[in-house]
Amino acid sequence: MNRERIYQVLVAPHISEKATVVAEKNSQYVFRVAPDATKPEIKKAVEALFEVKVDSVRTVNIKGKTKRTARGMGKRNDTRKAYVRLAAGQDIDFADAE
């Protein structure tokens, strides 16, 4: 997998209270991913970018909220998240990532 596709698949780490609890408890990390990214692509991208061993990948599609605006009803963009479980003893340090 080339570097361009890695950065297209993994959009950003998802930082939230729930993501922090899951990371500490189960060695799972949450990433926002591209809508067309597949589980094998996500696994390869995380392994290549962070040099870790991935056990499993779970994805979830989140529908954008409908919000009222001054010009009527609007809708936020749909997003996709991936929960990546690492092998035992593996860890991701976002400060060391390129």
mmCIF file of N, CA, C and O in Angstrom:
data_model
loop_
_atom_site.group_PDB
_atom_site.id
_atom_site.type_symbol
_atom_site.label_atom_id
_atom_site.label_comp_id
_atom_site.label_asym_id
_atom_site.label_seq_id
_atom_site.Cartn_x
_atom_site.Cartn_y
_atom_site.Cartn_z
ATOM 1 N N MET A 1 0.856 -1.176 0.000
ATOM 2 C CA MET A 1 0.000 0.000 0.000
ATOM 3 C C MET A 1 0.898 1.234 0.000
ATOM 4 O O MET A 1 1.793 1.357 0.827
ATOM 5 N N ASN A 2 0.642 2.154 -0.932
ATOM 6 C CA ASN A 2 1.483 3.347 -1.019
ATOM 7 C C ASN A 2 1.085 4.387 0.031
ATOM 8 O O ASN A 2 0.006 4.320 0.632
ATOM 9 N N ARG A 3 1.965 5.343 0.254
ATOM 10 C CA ARG A 3 1.772 6.343 1.318
ATOM 11 C C ARG A 3 0.532 7.208 1.073
ATOM 12 O O ARG A 3 -0.154 7.585 2.008
ATOM 13 N N GLU A 4 0.247 7.523 -0.191
ATOM 14 C CA GLU A 4 -0.910 8.353 -0.489
ATOM 15 C C GLU A 4 -2.198 7.672 -0.035
ATOM 16 O O GLU A 4 -3.064 8.303 0.555
ATOM 17 N N ARG A 5 -2.329 6.387 -0.336
ATOM 18 C CA ARG A 5 -3.540 5.656 0.027
ATOM 19 C C ARG A 5 -3.669 5.513 1.547
ATOM 20 O O ARG A 5 -4.774 5.563 2.088
ATOM 21 N N ILE A 6 -2.526 5.357 2.240
ATOM 22 C CA ILE A 6 -2.565 5.277 3.710
ATOM 23 C C ILE A 6 -3.181 6.549 4.290
ATOM 24 O O ILE A 6 -4.044 6.498 5.157
ATOM 25 N N TYR A 7 -2.748 7.697 3.777
ATOM 26 C CA TYR A 7 -3.257 8.955 4.301
ATOM 27 C C TYR A 7 -4.675 9.242 3.829
ATOM 28 O O TYR A 7 -5.377 10.047 4.440
ATOM 29 N N GLN A 8 -5.123 8.600 2.751
ATOM 30 C CA GLN A 8 -6.518 8.730 2.332
ATOM 31 C C GLN A 8 -7.423 7.847 3.194
ATOM 32 O O GLN A 8 -8.544 8.227 3.515
ATOM 33 N N VAL A 9 -6.935 6.661 3.560
ATOM 34 C CA VAL A 9 -7.734 5.728 4.363
ATOM 35 C C VAL A 9 -7.872 6.232 5.788
ATOM 36 O O VAL A 9 -8.973 6.325 6.322
ATOM 37 N N LEU A 10 -6.759 6.556 6.438
ATOM 38 C CA LEU A 10 -6.783 7.060 7.820
ATOM 39 C C LEU A 10 -6.865 8.577 7.785
ATOM 40 O O LEU A 10 -5.886 9.252 7.478
ATOM 41 N N VAL A 11 -8.023 9.125 8.116
ATOM 42 C CA VAL A 11 -8.206 10.570 8.069
ATOM 43 C C VAL A 11 -7.567 11.218 9.297
ATOM 44 O O VAL A 11 -6.776 12.146 9.176
ATOM 45 N N ALA A 12 -7.904 10.708 10.498
ATOM 46 C CA ALA A 12 -7.375 11.289 11.735
ATOM 47 C C ALA A 12 -7.700 10.363 12.893
ATOM 48 O O ALA A 12 -8.645 9.575 12.814
ATOM 49 N N PRO A 13 -6.929 10.451 13.975
ATOM 50 C CA PRO A 13 -7.343 9.728 15.176
ATOM 51 C C PRO A 13 -8.560 10.424 15.774
ATOM 52 O O PRO A 13 -8.679 11.651 15.709
ATOM 53 N N HIS A 14 -9.474 9.654 16.313
ATOM 54 C CA HIS A 14 -10.678 10.217 16.926
ATOM 55 C C HIS A 14 -10.425 10.302 18.428
ATOM 56 O O HIS A 14 -10.296 9.284 19.108
ATOM 57 N N ILE A 15 -10.350 11.515 18.937
ATOM 58 C CA ILE A 15 -10.057 11.742 20.347
ATOM 59 C C ILE A 15 -11.354 12.142 21.053
ATOM 60 O O ILE A 15 -11.953 13.170 20.739
ATOM 61 N N SER A 16 -11.788 11.306 21.984
ATOM 62 C CA SER A 16 -12.964 11.600 22.782
ATOM 63 C C SER A 16 -12.808 10.890 24.125
ATOM 64 O O SER A 16 -11.860 10.126 24.333
ATOM 65 N N GLU A 17 -13.741 11.128 25.017
ATOM 66 C CA GLU A 17 -13.676 10.486 26.326
ATOM 67 C C GLU A 17 -13.823 8.968 26.183
ATOM 68 O O GLU A 17 -13.098 8.194 26.785
ATOM 69 N N LYS A 18 -14.763 8.542 25.352
ATOM 70 C CA LYS A 18 -14.977 7.119 25.135
ATOM 71 C C LYS A 18 -13.755 6.474 24.483
ATOM 72 O O LYS A 18 -13.345 5.379 24.869
ATOM 73 N N ALA A 19 -13.155 7.143 23.510
ATOM 74 C CA ALA A 19 -11.983 6.594 22.830
ATOM 75 C C ALA A 19 -10.803 6.457 23.791
ATOM 76 O O ALA A 19 -10.039 5.493 23.712
ATOM 77 N N THR A 20 -10.666 7.373 24.726
ATOM 78 C CA THR A 20 -9.596 7.310 25.715
ATOM 79 C C THR A 20 -9.800 6.142 26.672
ATOM 80 O O THR A 20 -8.852 5.421 26.995
ATOM 81 N N VAL A 21 -11.030 5.940 27.112
ATOM 82 C CA VAL A 21 -11.331 4.832 28.022
ATOM 83 C C VAL A 21 -11.080 3.493 27.324
ATOM 84 O O VAL A 21 -10.488 2.582 27.905
ATOM 85 N N VAL A 22 -11.505 3.373 26.074
ATOM 86 C CA VAL A 22 -11.322 2.134 25.326
ATOM 87 C C VAL A 22 -9.834 1.866 25.091
ATOM 88 O O VAL A 22 -9.376 0.719 25.172
ATOM 89 N N ALA A 23 -9.059 2.913 24.838
ATOM 90 C CA ALA A 23 -7.622 2.749 24.605
ATOM 91 C C ALA A 23 -6.915 2.251 25.859
ATOM 92 O O ALA A 23 -6.030 1.396 25.783
ATOM 93 N N GLU A 24 -7.273 2.775 27.011
ATOM 94 C CA GLU A 24 -6.626 2.364 28.256
ATOM 95 C C GLU A 24 -7.039 0.957 28.674
ATOM 96 O O GLU A 24 -6.224 0.193 29.175
ATOM 97 N N LYS A 25 -8.297 0.623 28.453
ATOM 98 C CA LYS A 25 -8.831 -0.633 28.952
ATOM 99 C C LYS A 25 -8.547 -1.814 28.027
ATOM 100 O O LYS A 25 -8.150 -2.880 28.485
ATOM 101 N N ASN A 26 -8.747 -1.654 26.717
ATOM 102 C CA ASN A 26 -8.706 -2.780 25.790
ATOM 103 C C ASN A 26 -7.622 -2.693 24.727
ATOM 104 O O ASN A 26 -7.628 -3.498 23.808
ATOM 105 N N SER A 27 -6.734 -1.748 24.818
ATOM 106 C CA SER A 27 -5.714 -1.473 23.794
ATOM 107 C C SER A 27 -6.344 -1.384 22.407
ATOM 108 O O SER A 27 -5.882 -1.970 21.450
ATOM 109 N N GLN A 28 -7.461 -0.632 22.341
ATOM 110 C CA GLN A 28 -8.112 -0.314 21.084
ATOM 111 C C GLN A 28 -7.925 1.169 20.809
ATOM 112 O O GLN A 28 -7.925 1.982 21.725
ATOM 113 N N TYR A 29 -7.779 1.503 19.534
ATOM 114 C CA TYR A 29 -7.629 2.896 19.131
ATOM 115 C C TYR A 29 -8.699 3.209 18.108
ATOM 116 O O TYR A 29 -9.074 2.364 17.302
ATOM 117 N N VAL A 30 -9.190 4.440 18.125
ATOM 118 C CA VAL A 30 -10.279 4.847 17.250
ATOM 119 C C VAL A 30 -9.746 5.841 16.230
ATOM 120 O O VAL A 30 -9.049 6.796 16.586
ATOM 121 N N PHE A 31 -10.061 5.601 14.961
ATOM 122 C CA PHE A 31 -9.649 6.465 13.871
ATOM 123 C C PHE A 31 -10.864 6.855 13.052
ATOM 124 O O PHE A 31 -11.774 6.052 12.862
ATOM 125 N N ARG A 32 -10.863 8.093 12.546
ATOM 126 C CA ARG A 32 -11.827 8.461 11.516
ATOM 127 C C ARG A 32 -11.231 7.993 10.197
ATOM 128 O O ARG A 32 -10.057 8.243 9.927
ATOM 129 N N VAL A 33 -12.030 7.310 9.401
ATOM 130 C CA VAL A 33 -11.531 6.728 8.161
ATOM 131 C C VAL A 33 -12.385 7.200 6.986
ATOM 132 O O VAL A 33 -13.481 7.735 7.164
ATOM 133 N N ALA A 34 -11.874 6.961 5.787
ATOM 134 C CA ALA A 34 -12.583 7.324 4.566
ATOM 135 C C ALA A 34 -13.849 6.482 4.429
ATOM 136 O O ALA A 34 -13.876 5.329 4.857
ATOM 137 N N PRO A 35 -14.896 7.039 3.816
ATOM 138 C CA PRO A 35 -16.140 6.281 3.666
ATOM 139 C C PRO A 35 -15.999 5.018 2.819
ATOM 140 O O PRO A 35 -16.751 4.068 2.993
ATOM 141 N N ASP A 36 -15.024 4.988 1.911
ATOM 142 C CA ASP A 36 -14.859 3.827 1.033
ATOM 143 C C ASP A 36 -13.779 2.862 1.511
ATOM 144 O O ASP A 36 -13.459 1.902 0.817
ATOM 145 N N ALA A 37 -13.227 3.084 2.697
ATOM 146 C CA ALA A 37 -12.150 2.236 3.215
ATOM 147 C C ALA A 37 -12.710 0.897 3.688
ATOM 148 O O ALA A 37 -13.737 0.837 4.347
ATOM 149 N N THR A 38 -11.993 -0.174 3.348
ATOM 150 C CA THR A 38 -12.391 -1.507 3.794
ATOM 151 C C THR A 38 -11.583 -1.904 5.021
ATOM 152 O O THR A 38 -10.547 -1.297 5.316
ATOM 153 N N LYS A 39 -12.034 -2.942 5.721
ATOM 154 C CA LYS A 39 -11.324 -3.399 6.915
ATOM 155 C C LYS A 39 -9.901 -3.856 6.613
ATOM 156 O O LYS A 39 -8.976 -3.495 7.348
ATOM 157 N N PRO A 40 -9.655 -4.631 5.547
ATOM 158 C CA PRO A 40 -8.262 -5.000 5.245
ATOM 159 C C PRO A 40 -7.381 -3.792 4.921
ATOM 160 O O PRO A 40 -6.211 -3.757 5.305
ATOM 161 N N GLU A 41 -7.944 -2.785 4.241
ATOM 162 C CA GLU A 41 -7.178 -1.567 3.957
ATOM 163 C C GLU A 41 -6.826 -0.828 5.237
ATOM 164 O O GLU A 41 -5.708 -0.341 5.397
ATOM 165 N N ILE A 42 -7.788 -0.730 6.157
ATOM 166 C CA ILE A 42 -7.546 -0.047 7.428
ATOM 167 C C ILE A 42 -6.460 -0.778 8.211
ATOM 168 O O ILE A 42 -5.547 -0.164 8.762
ATOM 169 N N LYS A 43 -6.534 -2.099 8.244
ATOM 170 C CA LYS A 43 -5.535 -2.904 8.958
ATOM 171 C C LYS A 43 -4.150 -2.674 8.374
ATOM 172 O O LYS A 43 -3.186 -2.416 9.107
ATOM 173 N N LYS A 44 -4.014 -2.735 7.053
ATOM 174 C CA LYS A 44 -2.715 -2.522 6.408
ATOM 175 C C LYS A 44 -2.195 -1.115 6.652
ATOM 176 O O LYS A 44 -0.995 -0.916 6.867
ATOM 177 N N ALA A 45 -3.082 -0.128 6.610
ATOM 178 C CA ALA A 45 -2.670 1.262 6.805
ATOM 179 C C ALA A 45 -2.138 1.493 8.211
ATOM 180 O O ALA A 45 -1.102 2.135 8.398
ATOM 181 N N VAL A 46 -2.824 0.963 9.227
ATOM 182 C CA VAL A 46 -2.374 1.143 10.617
ATOM 183 C C VAL A 46 -1.062 0.405 10.840
ATOM 184 O O VAL A 46 -0.137 0.935 11.467
ATOM 185 N N GLU A 47 -0.944 -0.820 10.312
ATOM 186 C CA GLU A 47 0.297 -1.580 10.480
ATOM 187 C C GLU A 47 1.466 -0.892 9.784
ATOM 188 O O GLU A 47 2.576 -0.862 10.309
ATOM 189 N N ALA A 48 1.240 -0.316 8.615
ATOM 190 C CA ALA A 48 2.318 0.342 7.889
ATOM 191 C C ALA A 48 2.711 1.674 8.516
ATOM 192 O O ALA A 48 3.897 1.997 8.613
ATOM 193 N N LEU A 49 1.732 2.440 8.955
ATOM 194 C CA LEU A 49 2.017 3.777 9.471
ATOM 195 C C LEU A 49 2.613 3.757 10.875
ATOM 196 O O LEU A 49 3.554 4.496 11.163
ATOM 197 N N PHE A 50 2.093 2.893 11.743
ATOM 198 C CA PHE A 50 2.527 2.892 13.133
ATOM 199 C C PHE A 50 3.433 1.719 13.493
ATOM 200 O O PHE A 50 3.890 1.621 14.631
ATOM 201 N N GLU A 51 3.658 0.794 12.557
ATOM 202 C CA GLU A 51 4.538 -0.366 12.763
ATOM 203 C C GLU A 51 4.107 -1.187 13.978
ATOM 204 O O GLU A 51 4.901 -1.451 14.885
ATOM 205 N N VAL A 52 2.840 -1.574 13.999
ATOM 206 C CA VAL A 52 2.270 -2.409 15.052
ATOM 207 C C VAL A 52 1.553 -3.579 14.402
ATOM 208 O O VAL A 52 1.335 -3.606 13.197
ATOM 209 N N LYS A 53 1.165 -4.564 15.224
ATOM 210 C CA LYS A 53 0.413 -5.722 14.754
ATOM 211 C C LYS A 53 -1.050 -5.533 15.147
ATOM 212 O O LYS A 53 -1.369 -5.338 16.314
ATOM 213 N N VAL A 54 -1.944 -5.575 14.162
ATOM 214 C CA VAL A 54 -3.373 -5.365 14.392
ATOM 215 C C VAL A 54 -4.068 -6.714 14.486
ATOM 216 O O VAL A 54 -3.888 -7.579 13.635
ATOM 217 N N ASP A 55 -4.871 -6.899 15.552
ATOM 218 C CA ASP A 55 -5.655 -8.125 15.711
ATOM 219 C C ASP A 55 -6.968 -8.051 14.955
ATOM 220 O O ASP A 55 -7.324 -8.962 14.218
ATOM 221 N N SER A 56 -7.737 -6.966 15.166
ATOM 222 C CA SER A 56 -9.037 -6.872 14.523
ATOM 223 C C SER A 56 -9.400 -5.418 14.259
ATOM 224 O O SER A 56 -8.853 -4.500 14.875
ATOM 225 N N VAL A 57 -10.336 -5.251 13.327
ATOM 226 C CA VAL A 57 -10.842 -3.924 12.979
ATOM 227 C C VAL A 57 -12.363 -3.997 12.966
ATOM 228 O O VAL A 57 -12.943 -4.904 12.366
ATOM 229 N N ARG A 58 -12.984 -3.056 13.641
ATOM 230 C CA ARG A 58 -14.439 -2.927 13.605
ATOM 231 C C ARG A 58 -14.765 -1.529 13.121
ATOM 232 O O ARG A 58 -14.128 -0.563 13.541
ATOM 233 N N THR A 59 -15.746 -1.428 12.248
ATOM 234 C CA THR A 59 -16.110 -0.120 11.708
ATOM 235 C C THR A 59 -17.542 0.221 12.089
ATOM 236 O O THR A 59 -18.370 -0.653 12.319
ATOM 237 N N VAL A 60 -17.815 1.515 12.131
ATOM 238 C CA VAL A 60 -19.156 2.002 12.426
ATOM 239 C C VAL A 60 -19.405 3.236 11.551
ATOM 240 O O VAL A 60 -18.534 4.089 11.393
ATOM 241 N N ASN A 61 -20.584 3.265 10.933
ATOM 242 C CA ASN A 61 -21.000 4.411 10.133
ATOM 243 C C ASN A 61 -21.898 5.291 10.990
ATOM 244 O O ASN A 61 -22.864 4.815 11.588
ATOM 245 N N ILE A 62 -21.597 6.582 11.027
ATOM 246 C CA ILE A 62 -22.340 7.520 11.849
ATOM 247 C C ILE A 62 -23.043 8.506 10.931
ATOM 248 O O ILE A 62 -22.395 9.188 10.138
ATOM 249 N N LYS A 63 -24.343 8.555 11.041
ATOM 250 C CA LYS A 63 -25.136 9.461 10.220
ATOM 251 C C LYS A 63 -25.028 10.880 10.774
ATOM 252 O O LYS A 63 -25.045 11.086 11.989
ATOM 253 N N GLY A 64 -24.914 11.857 9.883
ATOM 254 C CA GLY A 64 -24.809 13.253 10.285
ATOM 255 C C GLY A 64 -26.123 13.773 10.847
ATOM 256 O O GLY A 64 -27.204 13.381 10.405
ATOM 257 N N LYS A 65 -26.022 14.630 11.841
ATOM 258 C CA LYS A 65 -27.210 15.197 12.468
ATOM 259 C C LYS A 65 -27.896 16.190 11.532
ATOM 260 O O LYS A 65 -27.257 16.899 10.771
ATOM 261 N N THR A 66 -29.198 16.262 11.636
ATOM 262 C CA THR A 66 -29.952 17.299 10.950
ATOM 263 C C THR A 66 -30.045 18.481 11.904
ATOM 264 O O THR A 66 -30.506 18.344 13.037
ATOM 265 N N LYS A 67 -29.605 19.634 11.435
ATOM 266 C CA LYS A 67 -29.564 20.819 12.279
ATOM 267 C C LYS A 67 -30.361 21.947 11.633
ATOM 268 O O LYS A 67 -30.402 22.076 10.414
ATOM 269 N N ARG A 68 -30.959 22.765 12.458
ATOM 270 C CA ARG A 68 -31.713 23.908 11.961
ATOM 271 C C ARG A 68 -30.741 25.078 11.772
ATOM 272 O O ARG A 68 -29.957 25.401 12.665
ATOM 273 N N THR A 69 -30.809 25.720 10.614
ATOM 274 C CA THR A 69 -29.979 26.889 10.336
ATOM 275 C C THR A 69 -30.878 28.075 10.027
ATOM 276 O O THR A 69 -32.103 27.946 9.968
ATOM 277 N N ALA A 70 -30.275 29.237 9.779
ATOM 278 C CA ALA A 70 -31.046 30.435 9.470
ATOM 279 C C ALA A 70 -31.771 30.285 8.136
ATOM 280 O O ALA A 70 -32.811 30.905 7.911
ATOM 281 N N ARG A 71 -31.248 29.473 7.245
ATOM 282 C CA ARG A 71 -31.831 29.298 5.917
ATOM 283 C C ARG A 71 -32.633 28.009 5.786
ATOM 284 O O ARG A 71 -32.847 27.528 4.689
ATOM 285 N N GLY A 72 -33.019 27.402 6.871
ATOM 286 C CA GLY A 72 -33.800 26.176 6.821
ATOM 287 C C GLY A 72 -33.071 25.047 7.515
ATOM 288 O O GLY A 72 -32.250 25.254 8.399
ATOM 289 N N MET A 73 -33.347 23.840 7.081
ATOM 290 C CA MET A 73 -32.722 22.667 7.685
ATOM 291 C C MET A 73 -31.436 22.332 6.947
ATOM 292 O O MET A 73 -31.381 22.382 5.725
ATOM 293 N N GLY A 74 -30.421 21.969 7.704
ATOM 294 C CA GLY A 74 -29.141 21.554 7.137
ATOM 295 C C GLY A 74 -28.755 20.206 7.716
ATOM 296 O O GLY A 74 -29.383 19.704 8.647
ATOM 297 N N LYS A 75 -27.735 19.595 7.139
ATOM 298 C CA LYS A 75 -27.305 18.279 7.607
ATOM 299 C C LYS A 75 -25.791 18.249 7.682
ATOM 300 O O LYS A 75 -25.110 18.685 6.757
ATOM 301 N N ARG A 76 -25.265 17.727 8.781
ATOM 302 C CA ARG A 76 -23.823 17.531 8.911
ATOM 303 C C ARG A 76 -23.405 16.328 8.078
ATOM 304 O O ARG A 76 -24.227 15.463 7.760
ATOM 305 N N ASN A 77 -22.132 16.254 7.761
ATOM 306 C CA ASN A 77 -21.630 15.146 6.952
ATOM 307 C C ASN A 77 -21.670 13.831 7.723
ATOM 308 O O ASN A 77 -21.480 13.807 8.943
ATOM 309 N N ASP A 78 -21.914 12.736 6.990
ATOM 310 C CA ASP A 78 -21.807 11.402 7.571
ATOM 311 C C ASP A 78 -20.328 11.090 7.780
ATOM 312 O O ASP A 78 -19.478 11.540 7.017
ATOM 313 N N THR A 79 -20.009 10.321 8.821
ATOM 314 C CA THR A 79 -18.624 9.953 9.093
ATOM 315 C C THR A 79 -18.527 8.453 9.308
ATOM 316 O O THR A 79 -19.522 7.772 9.504
ATOM 317 N N ARG A 80 -17.305 7.962 9.272
ATOM 318 C CA ARG A 80 -17.049 6.547 9.518
ATOM 319 C C ARG A 80 -15.876 6.440 10.480
ATOM 320 O O ARG A 80 -14.860 7.125 10.313
ATOM 321 N N LYS A 81 -16.027 5.585 11.498
ATOM 322 C CA LYS A 81 -14.960 5.370 12.474
ATOM 323 C C LYS A 81 -14.541 3.909 12.440
ATOM 324 O O LYS A 81 -15.334 3.026 12.126
ATOM 325 N N ALA A 82 -13.287 3.682 12.793
ATOM 326 C CA ALA A 82 -12.766 2.325 12.882
ATOM 327 C C ALA A 82 -12.174 2.130 14.268
ATOM 328 O O ALA A 82 -11.362 2.937 14.731
ATOM 329 N N TYR A 83 -12.590 1.046 14.931
ATOM 330 C CA TYR A 83 -12.017 0.643 16.215
ATOM 331 C C TYR A 83 -10.985 -0.427 15.911
ATOM 332 O O TYR A 83 -11.321 -1.506 15.426
ATOM 333 N N VAL A 84 -9.715 -0.130 16.183
ATOM 334 C CA VAL A 84 -8.611 -1.022 15.844
ATOM 335 C C VAL A 84 -8.060 -1.625 17.127
ATOM 336 O O VAL A 84 -7.606 -0.898 18.015
ATOM 337 N N ARG A 85 -8.110 -2.962 17.225
ATOM 338 C CA ARG A 85 -7.563 -3.663 18.389
ATOM 339 C C ARG A 85 -6.167 -4.142 18.033
ATOM 340 O O ARG A 85 -5.962 -4.805 17.021
ATOM 341 N N LEU A 86 -5.204 -3.813 18.899
ATOM 342 C CA LEU A 86 -3.811 -4.205 18.676
ATOM 343 C C LEU A 86 -3.504 -5.517 19.379
ATOM 344 O O LEU A 86 -4.192 -5.915 20.310
ATOM 345 N N ALA A 87 -2.442 -6.155 18.939
ATOM 346 C CA ALA A 87 -1.974 -7.387 19.570
ATOM 347 C C ALA A 87 -1.463 -7.066 20.973
ATOM 348 O O ALA A 87 -1.157 -5.913 21.291
ATOM 349 N N ALA A 88 -1.353 -8.086 21.798
ATOM 350 C CA ALA A 88 -0.889 -7.900 23.175
ATOM 351 C C ALA A 88 0.517 -7.321 23.184
ATOM 352 O O ALA A 88 1.384 -7.751 22.427
ATOM 353 N N GLY A 89 0.715 -6.304 24.016
ATOM 354 C CA GLY A 89 2.022 -5.683 24.151
ATOM 355 C C GLY A 89 2.279 -4.572 23.148
ATOM 356 O O GLY A 89 3.302 -3.904 23.224
ATOM 357 N N GLN A 90 1.388 -4.346 22.219
ATOM 358 C CA GLN A 90 1.551 -3.293 21.214
ATOM 359 C C GLN A 90 0.951 -1.990 21.739
ATOM 360 O O GLN A 90 0.009 -1.995 22.529
ATOM 361 N N ASP A 91 1.483 -0.860 21.256
ATOM 362 C CA ASP A 91 1.014 0.440 21.693
ATOM 363 C C ASP A 91 1.261 1.444 20.582
ATOM 364 O O ASP A 91 2.241 1.329 19.849
ATOM 365 N N ILE A 92 0.380 2.409 20.458
ATOM 366 C CA ILE A 92 0.544 3.483 19.468
ATOM 367 C C ILE A 92 0.816 4.769 20.225
ATOM 368 O O ILE A 92 0.051 5.149 21.117
ATOM 369 N N ASP A 93 1.888 5.452 19.838
ATOM 370 C CA ASP A 93 2.202 6.758 20.395
ATOM 371 C C ASP A 93 2.043 7.754 19.258
ATOM 372 O O ASP A 93 2.819 7.762 18.319
ATOM 373 N N PHE A 94 1.007 8.593 19.332
ATOM 374 C CA PHE A 94 0.717 9.509 18.242
ATOM 375 C C PHE A 94 1.787 10.586 18.092
ATOM 376 O O PHE A 94 1.894 11.197 17.041
ATOM 377 N N ALA A 95 2.591 10.825 19.104
ATOM 378 C CA ALA A 95 3.653 11.816 19.009
ATOM 379 C C ALA A 95 4.790 11.356 18.105
ATOM 380 O O ALA A 95 5.445 12.163 17.463
ATOM 381 N N ASP A 96 5.016 10.031 18.012
ATOM 382 C CA ASP A 96 6.102 9.509 17.187
ATOM 383 C C ASP A 96 5.704 9.288 15.736
ATOM 384 O O ASP A 96 6.557 9.032 14.900
ATOM 385 N N ALA A 97 4.417 9.365 15.409
ATOM 386 C CA ALA A 97 3.956 9.098 14.036
ATOM 387 C C ALA A 97 4.449 10.193 13.096
ATOM 388 O O ALA A 97 4.591 11.351 13.476
ATOM 389 N N GLU A 98 4.699 9.799 11.873
ATOM 390 C CA GLU A 98 5.201 10.759 10.874
ATOM 391 C C GLU A 98 4.083 11.591 10.317
ATOM 392 O O GLU A 98 3.057 11.180 10.003
#
